């Protein structure tokens, strides 16, 4: 009975994660879309999320002292946190702007490009090496996305460019997190991540907001209902913590599987809630091709880090073991998808990439 209760609790956490992740994405779409709530100011919405998250994190760390701060020096903050925050802010800005131009279903399909972007950035940065099998997987994913795009009824170049730019900004953030923070032995949990990165991201967003959206807010009448934006930001924050809870009970592999299930549910739900999100058979075929490449890519990466060659000498085996532990620690760290993404991703190859602030 105890085991069954533990399993039930795990399934409950997974259900909460899937519901919150899907809900935040659909909620953001509803708020931003001119056809519904009509608040087409993605930078403003993102700044509200960052400001609210940073405030909650400050209260938890400094006021209530629920979570202790990490040993953050000025040098680490300047060389690590600031550049990571810049790419994080960019990924959220571009990703949320895409909701103004393309459907939720098509955005989820484009997110299948996340492993491609992360792999390319990692190779260019020197943290990964170019392999034939991985490269073929990247081609398979890319072909699937191209087929899905070709089948999109309401294809929009601007929206697609914003979404793809957001994906590559997120990939840069993930690689920088691995290279800069983890190499320094600095591990950030969800609260400390928000505490250090959210305020910095807020400041990075201020300049484009001042130029692009402040004039529109002065000369236009937009609905600004406090409880709508408060509940929206609260849901995003709750998703942040739900990812952490799921990883703590299961691991990054399980949450990747749950993420795939969530994407299919989200695509189906979006076609019901937003009529303009109608999908075609070619959309589904293309996404299935891309998703098969994503699954195979994750399998090869996991197999590669978990089974070092038997012919290696003891020193190399020990090094491979340390690399695997580092990769596992990276995987289990908390995971904007998207969806505005989480601050510390569940995995470098998590195909959705953005789960926290879609």
Short mmCIF file of C-alpha atoms in Angstrom, two decimals:
data_model
loop_
_atom_site.label_atom_id
_atom_site.label_comp_id
_atom_site.label_asym_id
_atom_site.label_seq_id
_atom_site.Cartn_x
_atom_site.Cartn_y
_atom_site.Cartn_z
CA UNK A 1 0.00 0.00 0.00
CA UNK A 2 2.89 2.32 0.82
CA UNK A 3 4.44 1.71 -2.59
CA UNK A 4 1.12 2.30 -4.30
CA UNK A 5 0.67 5.55 -2.39
CA UNK A 6 4.12 6.69 -3.47
CA UNK A 7 3.32 5.84 -7.09
CA UNK A 8 0.03 7.69 -6.86
CA UNK A 9 1.80 10.76 -5.48
CA UNK A 10 4.30 10.65 -8.33
CA UNK A 11 1.50 10.40 -10.89
CA UNK A 12 -0.24 13.30 -9.15
CA UNK A 13 2.90 15.45 -9.47
CA UNK A 14 3.17 14.53 -13.16
CA UNK A 15 -0.48 15.41 -13.68
CA UNK A 16 0.00 18.77 -11.96
CA UNK A 17 3.04 19.46 -14.15
CA UNK A 18 1.20 18.62 -17.38
CA UNK A 19 -1.86 20.67 -16.37
CA UNK A 20 0.17 23.70 -15.27
CA UNK A 21 2.49 23.62 -18.27
CA UNK A 22 -0.37 23.37 -20.74
CA UNK A 23 -2.43 25.90 -18.79
CA UNK A 24 0.30 28.55 -18.68
CA UNK A 25 0.92 28.27 -22.44
CA UNK A 26 -2.78 28.54 -23.25
CA UNK A 27 -3.22 31.34 -20.70
CA UNK A 28 -0.39 33.36 -22.24
CA UNK A 29 -1.85 32.87 -25.70
CA UNK A 30 -5.28 34.04 -24.50
CA UNK A 31 -3.83 37.15 -22.81
CA UNK A 32 -1.62 38.16 -25.73
CA UNK A 33 -3.94 37.39 -28.64
CA UNK A 34 -5.80 40.38 -30.14
CA UNK A 35 -8.72 37.99 -30.75
CA UNK A 36 -9.30 37.35 -27.03
CA UNK A 37 -8.05 39.36 -24.03
CA UNK A 38 -6.23 41.69 -26.42
CA UNK A 39 -3.06 42.59 -24.54
CA UNK A 40 -0.58 42.29 -27.45
CA UNK A 41 2.43 43.43 -25.41
CA UNK A 42 4.67 40.37 -24.96
CA UNK A 43 7.59 42.25 -23.40
CA UNK A 44 5.29 43.80 -20.80
CA UNK A 45 3.81 40.41 -19.94
CA UNK A 46 7.27 38.88 -19.63
CA UNK A 47 8.42 41.73 -17.38
CA UNK A 48 5.39 41.13 -15.16
CA UNK A 49 6.42 37.47 -14.84
CA UNK A 50 10.03 38.36 -14.07
CA UNK A 51 9.11 41.08 -11.58
CA UNK A 52 6.65 38.85 -9.74
CA UNK A 53 9.03 35.86 -9.68
CA UNK A 54 11.93 38.00 -8.53
CA UNK A 55 9.81 39.50 -5.72
CA UNK A 56 8.65 36.08 -4.49
CA UNK A 57 12.23 34.77 -4.60
CA UNK A 58 13.48 37.82 -2.67
CA UNK A 59 10.88 37.25 0.05
CA UNK A 60 11.78 33.55 0.32
CA UNK A 61 15.54 34.17 0.41
CA UNK A 62 15.98 37.47 2.27
CA UNK A 63 12.82 38.04 4.30
CA UNK A 64 11.51 34.63 5.35
CA UNK A 65 14.91 32.91 4.85
CA UNK A 66 13.26 29.71 3.62
CA UNK A 67 16.11 29.17 1.14
CA UNK A 68 19.69 30.30 1.83
CA UNK A 69 21.49 32.31 -0.88
CA UNK A 70 24.41 30.68 -2.68
CA UNK A 71 27.99 31.90 -2.51
CA UNK A 72 27.60 34.44 -5.33
CA UNK A 73 30.56 36.73 -5.96
CA UNK A 74 30.55 39.89 -8.05
CA UNK A 75 32.87 38.23 -10.56
CA UNK A 76 30.57 35.22 -11.00
CA UNK A 77 27.54 37.48 -11.27
CA UNK A 78 29.17 39.67 -13.92
CA UNK A 79 30.63 36.85 -16.01
CA UNK A 80 27.91 34.22 -15.57
CA UNK A 81 24.57 35.51 -14.36
CA UNK A 82 24.42 38.63 -16.57
CA UNK A 83 25.04 36.87 -19.93
CA UNK A 84 22.73 33.99 -18.96
CA UNK A 85 20.04 36.50 -17.99
CA UNK A 86 20.44 38.32 -21.31
CA UNK A 87 19.79 35.19 -23.37
CA UNK A 88 17.02 34.11 -21.00
CA UNK A 89 15.26 37.47 -21.43
CA UNK A 90 15.70 37.24 -25.21
CA UNK A 91 14.25 33.73 -25.39
CA UNK A 92 11.18 34.79 -23.39
CA UNK A 93 10.71 37.96 -25.41
CA UNK A 94 10.94 36.22 -28.79
CA UNK A 95 8.91 33.19 -27.69
CA UNK A 96 6.04 35.26 -26.30
CA UNK A 97 6.03 37.53 -29.36
CA UNK A 98 5.49 34.48 -31.55
CA UNK A 99 2.05 34.01 -29.95
CA UNK A 100 0.90 37.18 -31.71
CA UNK A 101 1.56 35.69 -35.15
CA UNK A 102 1.30 31.89 -35.12
CA UNK A 103 -0.85 29.27 -33.42
CA UNK A 104 -0.06 27.39 -30.21
CA UNK A 105 -0.07 24.08 -32.09
CA UNK A 106 2.47 25.27 -34.65
CA UNK A 107 4.66 26.78 -31.91
CA UNK A 108 4.78 23.40 -30.15
CA UNK A 109 5.82 21.77 -33.41
CA UNK A 110 8.60 24.31 -33.96
CA UNK A 111 9.89 23.60 -30.48
CA UNK A 112 11.00 20.21 -31.74
CA UNK A 113 13.98 22.17 -33.12
CA UNK A 114 15.29 22.70 -29.58
CA UNK A 115 17.73 19.72 -29.66
CA UNK A 116 19.02 20.89 -33.06
CA UNK A 117 19.70 24.40 -31.78
CA UNK A 118 21.28 23.14 -28.55
CA UNK A 119 23.48 20.65 -30.39
CA UNK A 120 24.70 23.21 -32.93
CA UNK A 121 25.49 25.77 -30.21
CA UNK A 122 27.26 23.12 -28.10
CA UNK A 123 29.40 22.03 -31.06
CA UNK A 124 30.33 25.63 -31.92
CA UNK A 125 31.10 26.33 -28.26
CA UNK A 126 33.22 23.20 -28.00
CA UNK A 127 31.20 21.44 -25.31
CA UNK A 128 30.03 18.69 -27.68
CA UNK A 129 31.53 17.00 -30.70
CA UNK A 130 30.07 16.46 -34.14
CA UNK A 131 29.03 12.83 -34.62
CA UNK A 132 27.52 11.24 -37.70
CA UNK A 133 24.61 9.54 -35.87
CA UNK A 134 23.69 12.72 -33.98
CA UNK A 135 23.98 14.78 -37.16
CA UNK A 136 21.59 12.43 -38.96
CA UNK A 137 19.14 12.81 -36.09
CA UNK A 138 19.38 16.58 -36.45
CA UNK A 139 18.55 16.24 -40.15
CA UNK A 140 15.57 14.01 -39.34
CA UNK A 141 14.21 16.54 -36.85
CA UNK A 142 14.77 19.42 -39.26
CA UNK A 143 13.02 17.58 -42.10
CA UNK A 144 10.07 16.88 -39.83
CA UNK A 145 9.78 20.55 -38.85
CA UNK A 146 10.03 21.63 -42.49
CA UNK A 147 7.25 19.20 -43.46
CA UNK A 148 5.13 20.44 -40.55
CA UNK A 149 5.72 24.06 -41.58
CA UNK A 150 4.79 23.29 -45.18
CA UNK A 151 1.49 21.88 -43.95
CA UNK A 152 0.71 24.88 -41.74
CA UNK A 153 -2.46 26.61 -42.93
CA UNK A 154 -1.72 30.00 -41.36
CA UNK A 155 2.05 30.06 -41.87
CA UNK A 156 3.55 33.40 -40.83
CA UNK A 157 7.19 34.24 -41.56
CA UNK A 158 7.51 36.84 -38.79
CA UNK A 159 6.06 34.57 -36.12
CA UNK A 160 8.21 31.65 -37.25
CA UNK A 161 11.37 33.77 -37.16
CA UNK A 162 10.55 35.01 -33.66
CA UNK A 163 9.96 31.46 -32.41
CA UNK A 164 13.13 30.06 -34.01
CA UNK A 165 15.14 33.01 -32.66
CA UNK A 166 13.74 32.31 -29.21
CA UNK A 167 14.75 28.66 -29.52
CA UNK A 168 18.35 29.55 -30.39
CA UNK A 169 18.49 32.14 -27.59
CA UNK A 170 17.32 29.44 -25.19
CA UNK A 171 19.96 27.04 -26.56
CA UNK A 172 22.66 29.65 -25.92
CA UNK A 173 21.35 30.08 -22.38
CA UNK A 174 21.45 26.32 -21.72
CA UNK A 175 25.02 25.98 -23.00
CA UNK A 176 26.16 29.05 -21.07
CA UNK A 177 24.55 27.64 -17.92
CA UNK A 178 26.51 24.44 -18.35
CA UNK A 179 29.79 26.12 -19.28
CA UNK A 180 29.74 29.08 -16.89
CA UNK A 181 27.78 28.10 -13.78
CA UNK A 182 28.22 24.33 -13.55
CA UNK A 183 31.93 24.47 -14.35
CA UNK A 184 32.30 26.78 -11.35
CA UNK A 185 30.45 24.27 -9.19
CA UNK A 186 27.53 26.65 -8.62
CA UNK A 187 24.16 24.91 -8.41
CA UNK A 188 20.99 27.00 -8.42
CA UNK A 189 17.65 25.62 -7.31
CA UNK A 190 14.40 27.18 -8.61
CA UNK A 191 14.24 29.83 -5.88
CA UNK A 192 17.87 30.96 -6.08
CA UNK A 193 17.67 30.88 -9.89
CA UNK A 194 14.76 33.30 -9.77
CA UNK A 195 16.46 35.36 -7.07
CA UNK A 196 19.58 36.04 -9.13
CA UNK A 197 18.38 35.82 -12.75
CA UNK A 198 14.82 37.21 -12.78
CA UNK A 199 15.74 40.79 -11.71
CA UNK A 200 18.61 40.89 -14.20
CA UNK A 201 16.32 39.63 -16.98
CA UNK A 202 13.77 42.29 -16.01
CA UNK A 203 16.40 45.00 -16.52
CA UNK A 204 17.45 43.58 -19.90
CA UNK A 205 13.82 43.70 -21.04
CA UNK A 206 13.39 47.32 -19.95
CA UNK A 207 15.26 48.84 -22.92
CA UNK A 208 13.24 47.08 -25.68
CA UNK A 209 10.06 47.68 -23.67
CA UNK A 210 10.78 51.40 -23.43
CA UNK A 211 11.36 51.68 -27.19
CA UNK A 212 8.76 49.24 -28.54
CA UNK A 213 5.88 48.99 -26.10
CA UNK A 214 5.86 52.02 -23.83
CA UNK A 215 4.64 54.35 -26.63
CA UNK A 216 1.87 51.88 -27.51
CA UNK A 217 0.73 51.77 -23.88
CA UNK A 218 0.53 55.57 -23.76
CA UNK A 219 -1.58 56.01 -26.89
CA UNK A 220 -3.75 52.89 -26.72
CA UNK A 221 -6.39 51.60 -24.35
CA UNK A 222 -5.51 48.11 -23.16
CA UNK A 223 -7.26 46.13 -20.49
CA UNK A 224 -5.10 45.84 -17.40
CA UNK A 225 -7.00 43.71 -14.92
CA UNK A 226 -4.92 43.05 -11.83
CA UNK A 227 -6.31 39.60 -11.05
CA UNK A 228 -5.79 38.41 -14.62
CA UNK A 229 -2.09 39.25 -14.61
CA UNK A 230 -1.60 38.18 -11.01
CA UNK A 231 -3.12 34.76 -11.64
CA UNK A 232 -1.13 34.43 -14.87
CA UNK A 233 2.16 35.14 -13.09
CA UNK A 234 1.17 32.89 -10.18
CA UNK A 235 0.48 29.96 -12.53
CA UNK A 236 3.89 30.45 -14.17
CA UNK A 237 5.58 30.46 -10.77
CA UNK A 238 3.65 27.35 -9.69
CA UNK A 239 4.82 25.59 -12.86
CA UNK A 240 8.38 26.50 -11.95
CA UNK A 241 8.09 24.63 -8.67
CA UNK A 242 6.09 21.72 -10.08
CA UNK A 243 8.96 20.89 -12.45
CA UNK A 244 11.32 20.85 -9.48
CA UNK A 245 9.02 18.50 -7.55
CA UNK A 246 8.62 16.11 -10.49
CA UNK A 247 12.38 15.92 -11.08
CA UNK A 248 12.94 15.37 -7.36
CA UNK A 249 10.63 12.34 -7.35
CA UNK A 250 11.35 10.88 -10.77
CA UNK A 251 14.22 12.45 -12.73
CA UNK A 252 14.81 14.26 -16.01
CA UNK A 253 13.98 11.21 -18.15
CA UNK A 254 10.44 10.97 -16.79
CA UNK A 255 9.77 14.66 -17.20
CA UNK A 256 10.96 14.46 -20.82
CA UNK A 257 8.42 11.69 -21.46
CA UNK A 258 5.75 13.73 -19.67
CA UNK A 259 6.76 16.70 -21.82
CA UNK A 260 6.12 14.74 -25.00
CA UNK A 261 2.68 13.73 -23.71
CA UNK A 262 2.02 17.34 -22.71
CA UNK A 263 2.87 18.59 -26.21
CA UNK A 264 0.38 16.25 -27.87
CA UNK A 265 -2.31 17.19 -25.34
CA UNK A 266 -1.54 20.87 -25.84
CA UNK A 267 -1.76 20.62 -29.63
CA UNK A 268 -5.13 18.91 -29.34
CA UNK A 269 -6.44 21.38 -26.74
CA UNK A 270 -5.32 24.42 -28.71
CA UNK A 271 -7.28 23.33 -31.76
CA UNK A 272 -10.41 23.18 -29.59
CA UNK A 273 -9.92 26.41 -27.63
CA UNK A 274 -8.48 28.50 -30.46
CA UNK A 275 -10.19 27.85 -33.81
CA UNK A 276 -7.33 29.51 -35.70
CA UNK A 277 -5.04 26.71 -34.45
CA UNK A 278 -6.48 24.17 -36.89
CA UNK A 279 -3.91 21.58 -37.91
CA UNK A 280 -3.57 19.46 -41.03
CA UNK A 281 -2.52 15.89 -41.67
CA UNK A 282 0.81 17.17 -43.00
CA UNK A 283 1.34 19.03 -39.71
CA UNK A 284 0.88 15.81 -37.78
CA UNK A 285 3.11 13.77 -40.10
CA UNK A 286 5.90 16.35 -39.95
CA UNK A 287 5.70 16.64 -36.16
CA UNK A 288 5.72 12.84 -35.78
CA UNK A 289 8.89 12.67 -37.92
CA UNK A 290 10.55 15.41 -35.86
CA UNK A 291 9.46 13.82 -32.60
CA UNK A 292 10.89 10.44 -33.60
CA UNK A 293 14.22 12.18 -34.21
CA UNK A 294 14.01 13.86 -30.80
CA UNK A 295 13.32 10.56 -29.02
CA UNK A 296 16.17 8.82 -30.83
CA UNK A 297 18.53 11.71 -30.11
CA UNK A 298 17.72 11.61 -26.37
CA UNK A 299 18.22 7.84 -26.35
CA UNK A 300 21.63 8.05 -28.04
CA UNK A 301 22.82 10.82 -25.73
CA UNK A 302 21.74 8.96 -22.61
CA UNK A 303 23.23 5.69 -23.84
CA UNK A 304 26.49 7.43 -24.68
CA UNK A 305 26.98 9.01 -21.24
CA UNK A 306 25.85 5.95 -19.27
CA UNK A 307 27.92 3.25 -21.03
CA UNK A 308 31.56 4.29 -21.51
CA UNK A 309 33.58 1.95 -23.77
CA UNK A 310 35.05 -1.08 -21.95
CA UNK A 311 38.44 -0.73 -23.66
CA UNK A 312 39.27 2.56 -21.95
CA UNK A 313 41.94 2.58 -19.30
CA UNK A 314 41.07 3.28 -15.68
CA UNK A 315 41.79 7.01 -15.88
CA UNK A 316 39.55 7.48 -18.88
CA UNK A 317 36.80 5.38 -17.31
CA UNK A 318 37.03 7.53 -14.18
CA UNK A 319 36.82 10.67 -16.31
CA UNK A 320 33.80 9.29 -18.19
CA UNK A 321 32.17 8.49 -14.86
CA UNK A 322 32.72 12.05 -13.67
CA UNK A 323 31.35 13.42 -16.94
CA UNK A 324 28.26 11.23 -16.54
CA UNK A 325 27.74 12.50 -13.00
CA UNK A 326 28.08 16.09 -14.22
CA UNK A 327 25.62 15.42 -17.02
CA UNK A 328 23.20 13.79 -14.56
CA UNK A 329 23.52 16.73 -12.20
CA UNK A 330 22.83 19.03 -15.13
CA UNK A 331 19.79 16.96 -16.05
CA UNK A 332 18.37 16.96 -12.55
CA UNK A 333 18.76 20.69 -12.03
CA UNK A 334 15.63 22.60 -12.42
CA UNK A 335 12.65 25.02 -17.10
CA UNK A 336 11.35 28.44 -18.77
CA UNK A 337 9.34 25.68 -22.18
CA UNK A 338 8.72 27.74 -23.55
CA UNK A 339 7.25 28.16 -23.05
CA UNK A 340 8.91 30.80 -21.45
CA UNK A 341 11.56 28.45 -20.29
CA UNK A 342 12.76 27.26 -16.88
CA UNK A 343 15.78 29.06 -15.58
CA UNK A 344 17.76 25.85 -15.13
CA UNK A 345 16.67 23.35 -17.75
CA UNK A 346 15.83 19.79 -16.89
CA UNK A 347 18.13 18.68 -19.66
CA UNK A 348 20.19 20.17 -22.46
CA UNK A 349 18.27 18.02 -24.92
CA UNK A 350 14.77 18.51 -23.57
CA UNK A 351 12.97 19.05 -26.85
CA UNK A 352 10.33 21.40 -25.57
CA UNK A 353 12.95 23.48 -23.82
CA UNK A 354 10.42 25.88 -22.39
CA UNK A 355 8.06 24.84 -19.74
CA UNK A 356 7.95 27.49 -17.17
CA UNK A 357 7.10 30.73 -18.86
CA UNK A 358 5.66 29.76 -22.22
#
